[in-house]
Amino acid sequence: MRPLIIAANWKMHTTPADAGDLARTIAARTREPSVVRVICPPYVSLAAVRDAVVGEGVEVGAQNVHHERVGAYTGEVSAPMLVGLATWVIVGHSERRRDAGETDELIGRKLGRALEAGLRPILCVGEQLAEREAGRASEVGARQLEGALAGHDPQVLAEGGLVVAYEPVWAIGTGRNARGVDAAEMAEAIRAVLTGLGWPAETAATLPILYGGSVTSANIAEFLAEPSIDGALVGGASLKPDEMAGIVGRAAVTARARLEVAR
Ligand code: PGA
């Protein structure tokens, strides 16, 4: 059975002075052992969040990583630097594709650096509104996935704990979430791409797939009702302890229900 994962992407919010308190509050309000909880604060707050959640079972992730291990890259942060601060890393977020011009090829290299350093990657894919309206959502997701995963050994990706987040760009930060059925359809397409890339079906079946894009405590149930969706990557709502309590609480209910079905 795949784990239920709720990952908080704090984006460019919080400071080192307040991130620890927020993380501690969220950790205390989301104590559900059946749910994998990950908080991804800005780089400068990684240490504060790591220290704040010691003993809470909450894992810490970075929001990005450089595609080289070391070098003359002013202002950048490499995967080896994150070791000890984080155990997860988001790669290919649409805001970085948009603002930093990240390509699938570059994202694939980031993926490699993350895996080498033992960081568990959350690879984001998702279409623009015009692409969805043109009926090209699955095709775009497939192209992004194929581009990023090209040259990576499926076994290494699976053993490194790869997670894919389907995040339609038009749903991010807009308050306009996708429908559960659309997310489920994309999850199926993602698994089909993996088998097309030579992943054994049983390996593809172990890959967790998250939905992201305006997830709240009010709409999380719609996504978790889809057996192919294993959790969420939460942006805006992840800064609100009440919202996180509701989202993780719902994921725990889902985890219990799935366990029953599996028995
Ligand atoms: P949102 O962001 O929940 O604020 O839409 C999700 C994300 O960008 O990961």
mmCIF file of C-alpha atoms and ligand atoms in Angstrom:
data_model
loop_
_atom_site.group_PDB
_atom_site.id
_atom_site.type_symbol
_atom_site.label_atom_id
_atom_site.label_comp_id
_atom_site.label_asym_id
_atom_site.label_seq_id
_atom_site.Cartn_x
_atom_site.Cartn_y
_atom_site.Cartn_z
ATOM 1 C CA MET A 1 0.000 0.000 0.000
ATOM 2 C CA ARG A 2 1.272 3.469 -0.841
ATOM 3 C CA PRO A 3 1.643 5.953 2.028
ATOM 4 C CA LEU A 4 -0.535 9.052 2.399
ATOM 5 C CA ILE A 5 1.659 12.136 2.095
ATOM 6 C CA ILE A 6 0.783 15.749 2.885
ATOM 7 C CA ALA A 7 3.562 18.139 1.909
ATOM 8 C CA ALA A 8 3.476 21.822 2.829
ATOM 9 C CA ASN A 9 5.100 24.208 0.379
ATOM 10 C CA TRP A 10 5.552 27.474 2.226
ATOM 11 C CA LYS A 11 7.020 29.183 -0.874
ATOM 12 C CA MET A 12 8.523 32.624 -0.052
ATOM 13 C CA HIS A 13 6.667 32.995 3.232
ATOM 14 C CA THR A 14 7.890 33.068 6.859
ATOM 15 C CA THR A 15 11.213 34.199 8.293
ATOM 16 C CA PRO A 16 13.704 32.213 10.391
ATOM 17 C CA ALA A 17 12.271 34.066 13.397
ATOM 18 C CA ASP A 18 8.718 32.761 12.939
ATOM 19 C CA ALA A 19 9.075 29.550 10.910
ATOM 20 C CA GLY A 20 9.947 27.404 13.918
ATOM 21 C CA ASP A 21 6.828 28.442 15.830
ATOM 22 C CA LEU A 22 4.592 27.821 12.844
ATOM 23 C CA ALA A 23 6.148 24.402 12.221
ATOM 24 C CA ARG A 24 5.780 23.458 15.899
ATOM 25 C CA THR A 25 2.121 24.479 15.899
ATOM 26 C CA ILE A 26 1.393 22.556 12.709
ATOM 27 C CA ALA A 27 3.250 19.491 13.992
ATOM 28 C CA ALA A 28 1.264 19.503 17.234
ATOM 29 C CA ARG A 29 -2.055 19.865 15.417
ATOM 30 C CA THR A 30 -1.430 17.145 12.826
ATOM 31 C CA ARG A 31 -0.206 14.180 14.900
ATOM 32 C CA GLU A 32 -1.352 11.344 12.678
ATOM 33 C CA PRO A 33 1.140 8.471 12.444
ATOM 34 C CA SER A 34 -0.579 7.090 9.344
ATOM 35 C CA VAL A 35 0.232 10.226 7.337
ATOM 36 C CA VAL A 36 3.678 11.281 6.120
ATOM 37 C CA ARG A 37 3.946 15.009 6.880
ATOM 38 C CA VAL A 38 6.552 17.148 5.155
ATOM 39 C CA ILE A 39 7.173 20.875 5.626
ATOM 40 C CA CYS A 40 9.120 22.731 2.932
ATOM 41 C CA PRO A 41 10.082 26.187 4.223
ATOM 42 C CA PRO A 42 12.432 28.652 2.497
ATOM 43 C CA TYR A 43 16.098 27.586 2.594
ATOM 44 C CA VAL A 44 16.950 30.055 5.350
ATOM 45 C CA SER A 45 14.330 28.518 7.657
ATOM 46 C CA LEU A 46 15.251 24.863 7.107
ATOM 47 C CA ALA A 47 17.357 24.679 10.275
ATOM 48 C CA ALA A 48 14.700 26.410 12.382
ATOM 49 C CA VAL A 49 11.986 24.059 11.139
ATOM 50 C CA ARG A 50 14.187 20.988 11.525
ATOM 51 C CA ASP A 51 14.921 21.931 15.142
ATOM 52 C CA ALA A 52 11.300 22.814 15.874
ATOM 53 C CA VAL A 53 9.901 19.451 14.786
ATOM 54 C CA VAL A 54 12.455 17.147 16.428
ATOM 55 C CA GLY A 55 10.648 14.104 17.788
ATOM 56 C CA GLU A 56 7.389 15.015 16.045
ATOM 57 C CA GLY A 57 7.730 12.704 13.057
ATOM 58 C CA VAL A 58 7.451 15.660 10.688
ATOM 59 C CA GLU A 59 9.928 15.606 7.810
ATOM 60 C CA VAL A 60 11.603 18.643 6.283
ATOM 61 C CA GLY A 61 12.016 19.468 2.613
ATOM 62 C CA ALA A 62 13.662 22.149 0.501
ATOM 63 C CA GLN A 63 11.747 23.890 -2.282
ATOM 64 C CA ASN A 64 14.500 23.668 -4.874
ATOM 65 C CA VAL A 65 18.051 22.460 -5.460
ATOM 66 C CA HIS A 66 20.777 23.350 -7.941
ATOM 67 C CA HIS A 67 21.560 20.997 -10.822
ATOM 68 C CA GLU A 68 25.310 20.944 -10.106
ATOM 69 C CA ARG A 69 27.027 19.575 -7.001
ATOM 70 C CA VAL A 70 29.446 22.465 -6.506
ATOM 71 C CA GLY A 71 30.834 25.419 -8.430
ATOM 72 C CA ALA A 72 30.722 29.115 -9.230
ATOM 73 C CA TYR A 73 26.965 29.585 -8.932
ATOM 74 C CA THR A 74 26.406 32.657 -6.807
ATOM 75 C CA GLY A 75 23.374 32.464 -4.584
ATOM 76 C CA GLU A 76 22.594 28.832 -5.346
ATOM 77 C CA VAL A 77 22.225 25.853 -3.026
ATOM 78 C CA SER A 78 23.369 22.343 -3.937
ATOM 79 C CA ALA A 79 22.028 18.975 -2.826
ATOM 80 C CA PRO A 80 25.030 18.102 -0.606
ATOM 81 C CA MET A 81 24.461 21.396 1.267
ATOM 82 C CA LEU A 82 20.931 20.339 2.116
ATOM 83 C CA VAL A 83 21.988 17.093 3.744
ATOM 84 C CA GLY A 84 21.349 17.390 7.466
ATOM 85 C CA LEU A 85 18.834 20.178 6.943
ATOM 86 C CA ALA A 86 16.249 18.414 4.784
ATOM 87 C CA THR A 87 15.361 14.902 3.664
ATOM 88 C CA TRP A 88 13.019 15.917 0.838
ATOM 89 C CA VAL A 89 13.211 18.379 -2.034
ATOM 90 C CA ILE A 90 10.676 19.772 -4.489
ATOM 91 C CA VAL A 91 11.889 19.857 -8.092
ATOM 92 C CA GLY A 92 10.234 21.319 -11.160
ATOM 93 C CA HIS A 93 7.645 23.466 -9.415
ATOM 94 C CA SER A 94 5.722 25.452 -12.017
ATOM 95 C CA GLU A 95 6.676 28.741 -10.372
ATOM 96 C CA ARG A 96 10.325 27.866 -11.028
ATOM 97 C CA ARG A 97 9.596 26.689 -14.555
ATOM 98 C CA ARG A 98 7.899 30.059 -15.082
ATOM 99 C CA ASP A 99 10.222 32.420 -13.160
ATOM 100 C CA ALA A 100 13.591 30.691 -13.499
ATOM 101 C CA GLY A 101 13.021 29.194 -16.949
ATOM 102 C CA GLU A 102 13.602 25.655 -15.699
ATOM 103 C CA THR A 103 13.378 23.113 -18.489
ATOM 104 C CA ASP A 104 12.558 19.415 -18.222
ATOM 105 C CA GLU A 105 16.191 18.625 -18.962
ATOM 106 C CA LEU A 106 17.424 20.858 -16.125
ATOM 107 C CA ILE A 107 14.796 19.429 -13.790
ATOM 108 C CA GLY A 108 16.035 15.958 -14.666
ATOM 109 C CA ARG A 109 19.525 16.973 -13.584
ATOM 110 C CA LYS A 110 18.177 18.348 -10.306
ATOM 111 C CA LEU A 111 16.453 15.034 -9.793
ATOM 112 C CA GLY A 112 19.799 13.276 -10.208
ATOM 113 C CA ARG A 113 21.522 15.559 -7.699
ATOM 114 C CA ALA A 114 18.722 15.033 -5.177
ATOM 115 C CA LEU A 115 18.897 11.247 -5.479
ATOM 116 C CA GLU A 116 22.692 11.194 -5.183
ATOM 117 C CA ALA A 117 22.445 13.150 -1.941
ATOM 118 C CA GLY A 118 19.755 10.876 -0.564
ATOM 119 C CA LEU A 119 17.054 13.552 -0.745
ATOM 120 C CA ARG A 120 13.576 12.326 -1.603
ATOM 121 C CA PRO A 121 12.324 14.262 -4.641
ATOM 122 C CA ILE A 122 8.820 15.565 -5.260
ATOM 123 C CA LEU A 123 8.716 16.132 -9.012
ATOM 124 C CA CYS A 124 5.986 18.574 -10.094
ATOM 125 C CA VAL A 125 4.233 18.398 -13.462
ATOM 126 C CA GLY A 126 1.125 20.135 -14.748
ATOM 127 C CA GLU A 127 -0.463 21.883 -17.665
ATOM 128 C CA GLN A 128 -1.416 25.504 -18.369
ATOM 129 C CA LEU A 129 -5.092 26.435 -18.695
ATOM 130 C CA ALA A 130 -4.907 26.792 -22.486
ATOM 131 C CA GLU A 131 -3.367 23.325 -22.698
ATOM 132 C CA ARG A 132 -6.173 21.809 -20.631
ATOM 133 C CA GLU A 133 -8.802 23.618 -22.698
ATOM 134 C CA ALA A 134 -7.188 22.256 -25.850
ATOM 135 C CA GLY A 135 -7.476 18.725 -24.402
ATOM 136 C CA ARG A 136 -3.700 18.413 -24.099
ATOM 137 C CA ALA A 137 -3.329 18.081 -20.316
ATOM 138 C CA SER A 138 -2.191 14.437 -20.302
ATOM 139 C CA GLU A 139 0.129 14.985 -23.233
ATOM 140 C CA VAL A 140 1.829 17.921 -21.481
ATOM 141 C CA GLY A 141 2.175 16.006 -18.219
ATOM 142 C CA ALA A 142 3.615 13.049 -20.098
ATOM 143 C CA ARG A 143 6.128 15.225 -21.943
ATOM 144 C CA GLN A 144 7.306 16.884 -18.700
ATOM 145 C CA LEU A 145 7.631 13.542 -16.977
ATOM 146 C CA GLU A 146 9.471 11.888 -19.857
ATOM 147 C CA GLY A 147 11.804 14.895 -20.116
ATOM 148 C CA ALA A 148 12.685 14.923 -16.427
ATOM 149 C CA LEU A 149 12.994 11.159 -16.049
ATOM 150 C CA ALA A 150 15.004 10.573 -19.234
ATOM 151 C CA GLY A 151 18.212 8.697 -18.483
ATOM 152 C CA HIS A 152 17.221 7.886 -14.899
ATOM 153 C CA ASP A 153 17.090 4.246 -13.869
ATOM 154 C CA PRO A 154 13.531 3.399 -12.689
ATOM 155 C CA GLN A 155 14.924 1.310 -9.849
ATOM 156 C CA VAL A 156 17.107 4.183 -8.598
ATOM 157 C CA LEU A 157 14.138 6.575 -8.782
ATOM 158 C CA ALA A 158 11.866 4.150 -6.961
ATOM 159 C CA GLU A 159 14.459 3.323 -4.300
ATOM 160 C CA GLY A 160 15.147 7.042 -3.887
ATOM 161 C CA GLY A 161 11.497 7.490 -2.995
ATOM 162 C CA LEU A 162 10.409 9.568 -5.976
ATOM 163 C CA VAL A 163 7.004 11.213 -5.589
ATOM 164 C CA VAL A 164 5.204 12.954 -8.471
ATOM 165 C CA ALA A 165 2.910 15.908 -7.802
ATOM 166 C CA TYR A 166 0.305 16.737 -10.416
ATOM 167 C CA GLU A 167 -0.140 20.481 -10.173
ATOM 168 C CA PRO A 168 -2.193 22.097 -12.926
ATOM 169 C CA VAL A 169 -0.743 25.589 -13.296
ATOM 170 C CA TRP A 170 -4.171 27.239 -13.507
ATOM 171 C CA ALA A 171 -5.082 25.799 -10.099
ATOM 172 C CA ILE A 172 -2.011 27.016 -8.206
ATOM 173 C CA GLY A 173 -2.731 29.906 -5.896
ATOM 174 C CA THR A 174 -5.913 30.751 -7.762
ATOM 175 C CA GLY A 175 -8.525 29.264 -5.452
ATOM 176 C CA ARG A 176 -9.711 27.282 -8.462
ATOM 177 C CA ASN A 177 -8.906 23.633 -7.786
ATOM 178 C CA ALA A 178 -9.049 20.841 -10.336
ATOM 179 C CA ARG A 179 -11.691 18.145 -9.938
ATOM 180 C CA GLY A 180 -10.829 14.898 -8.237
ATOM 181 C CA VAL A 181 -11.614 12.976 -11.410
ATOM 182 C CA ASP A 182 -9.217 15.123 -13.446
ATOM 183 C CA ALA A 183 -6.447 14.487 -10.933
ATOM 184 C CA ALA A 184 -7.179 10.758 -11.004
ATOM 185 C CA GLU A 185 -7.117 10.733 -14.801
ATOM 186 C CA MET A 186 -3.733 12.445 -14.736
ATOM 187 C CA ALA A 187 -2.442 9.974 -12.153
ATOM 188 C CA GLU A 188 -3.380 7.149 -14.516
ATOM 189 C CA ALA A 189 -1.601 8.940 -17.366
ATOM 190 C CA ILE A 190 1.496 9.357 -15.175
ATOM 191 C CA ARG A 191 1.618 5.644 -14.365
ATOM 192 C CA ALA A 192 1.145 4.846 -18.058
ATOM 193 C CA VAL A 193 4.114 7.069 -18.917
ATOM 194 C CA LEU A 194 6.242 5.217 -16.389
ATOM 195 C CA THR A 195 5.422 1.823 -17.842
ATOM 196 C CA GLY A 196 6.076 3.317 -21.290
ATOM 197 C CA LEU A 197 9.526 4.337 -20.022
ATOM 198 C CA GLY A 198 10.215 0.741 -19.094
ATOM 199 C CA TRP A 199 9.201 0.788 -15.451
ATOM 200 C CA PRO A 200 7.964 -2.636 -14.356
ATOM 201 C CA ALA A 201 4.230 -2.306 -13.615
ATOM 202 C CA GLU A 202 4.753 -3.280 -9.972
ATOM 203 C CA THR A 203 7.360 -0.518 -9.549
ATOM 204 C CA ALA A 204 5.080 2.054 -11.206
ATOM 205 C CA ALA A 205 2.315 0.942 -8.835
ATOM 206 C CA THR A 206 4.440 1.896 -5.806
ATOM 207 C CA LEU A 207 5.024 5.506 -6.921
ATOM 208 C CA PRO A 208 3.059 7.969 -4.777
ATOM 209 C CA ILE A 209 1.188 10.635 -6.764
ATOM 210 C CA LEU A 210 0.024 13.839 -5.087
ATOM 211 C CA TYR A 211 -2.372 16.520 -6.256
ATOM 212 C CA GLY A 212 -1.511 20.197 -5.797
ATOM 213 C CA GLY A 213 -3.350 23.412 -6.640
ATOM 214 C CA SER A 214 -5.593 25.339 -4.212
ATOM 215 C CA VAL A 215 -5.950 22.378 -1.863
ATOM 216 C CA THR A 216 -7.855 23.257 1.323
ATOM 217 C CA SER A 217 -9.452 21.393 4.199
ATOM 218 C CA ALA A 218 -12.751 21.878 2.345
ATOM 219 C CA ASN A 219 -11.728 20.162 -0.914
ATOM 220 C CA ILE A 220 -9.046 17.626 0.131
ATOM 221 C CA ALA A 221 -11.626 14.836 0.498
ATOM 222 C CA GLU A 222 -12.500 15.042 -3.190
ATOM 223 C CA PHE A 223 -8.902 14.200 -4.115
ATOM 224 C CA LEU A 224 -8.334 11.556 -1.493
ATOM 225 C CA ALA A 225 -11.546 9.839 -2.601
ATOM 226 C CA GLU A 226 -9.590 8.856 -5.711
ATOM 227 C CA PRO A 227 -7.598 5.677 -4.987
ATOM 228 C CA SER A 228 -4.860 6.786 -7.400
ATOM 229 C CA ILE A 229 -4.161 10.000 -5.437
ATOM 230 C CA ASP A 230 -1.897 9.551 -2.422
ATOM 231 C CA GLY A 231 -1.980 12.978 -0.846
ATOM 232 C CA ALA A 232 -1.379 16.622 -1.600
ATOM 233 C CA LEU A 233 1.224 19.312 -2.083
ATOM 234 C CA VAL A 234 -0.340 22.268 -0.293
ATOM 235 C CA GLY A 235 0.697 25.896 -0.814
ATOM 236 C CA GLY A 236 -1.361 28.753 0.629
ATOM 237 C CA ALA A 237 -3.369 26.608 3.051
ATOM 238 C CA SER A 238 -0.193 25.061 4.464
ATOM 239 C CA LEU A 239 0.603 28.307 6.309
ATOM 240 C CA LYS A 240 -2.610 27.965 8.334
ATOM 241 C CA PRO A 241 -2.555 25.462 11.217
ATOM 242 C CA ASP A 242 -6.362 25.023 11.133
ATOM 243 C CA GLU A 243 -6.212 24.146 7.446
ATOM 244 C CA MET A 244 -3.327 21.737 7.920
ATOM 245 C CA ALA A 245 -5.139 20.061 10.816
ATOM 246 C CA GLY A 246 -8.169 19.531 8.574
ATOM 247 C CA ILE A 247 -6.133 18.306 5.605
ATOM 248 C CA VAL A 248 -3.951 15.880 7.562
ATOM 249 C CA GLY A 249 -6.962 14.711 9.573
ATOM 250 C CA ARG A 250 -8.769 13.825 6.369
ATOM 251 C CA ALA A 251 -5.681 12.033 5.055
ATOM 252 C CA ALA A 252 -5.619 9.941 8.242
ATOM 253 C CA VAL A 253 -9.262 8.948 7.697
ATOM 254 C CA THR A 254 -8.347 7.946 4.139
ATOM 255 C CA ALA A 255 -5.309 5.974 5.310
ATOM 256 C CA ARG A 256 -7.491 3.979 7.706
ATOM 257 C CA ALA A 257 -10.125 3.347 5.037
ATOM 258 C CA ARG A 258 -7.512 2.188 2.505
ATOM 259 C CA LEU A 259 -5.987 -0.139 5.061
ATOM 260 C CA GLU A 260 -9.412 -1.707 5.605
ATOM 261 C CA VAL A 261 -9.858 -2.215 1.867
ATOM 262 C CA ALA A 262 -6.384 -3.771 1.574
ATOM 263 C CA ARG A 263 -7.099 -6.280 4.367
HETATM 264 P P1 PGA B 1 -1.518 26.465 -3.678
HETATM 265 O O1 PGA B 1 -0.045 26.047 -4.144
HETATM 266 O O2 PGA B 1 -1.998 25.396 -2.731
HETATM 267 O O3 PGA B 1 -1.350 27.802 -2.994
HETATM 268 O O4 PGA B 1 -2.366 26.532 -4.899
HETATM 269 C C1 PGA B 1 0.276 24.697 -4.399
HETATM 270 C C2 PGA B 1 1.697 24.609 -4.874
HETATM 271 O O5 PGA B 1 2.137 25.503 -5.589
HETATM 272 O O6 PGA B 1 2.432 23.654 -4.546
#
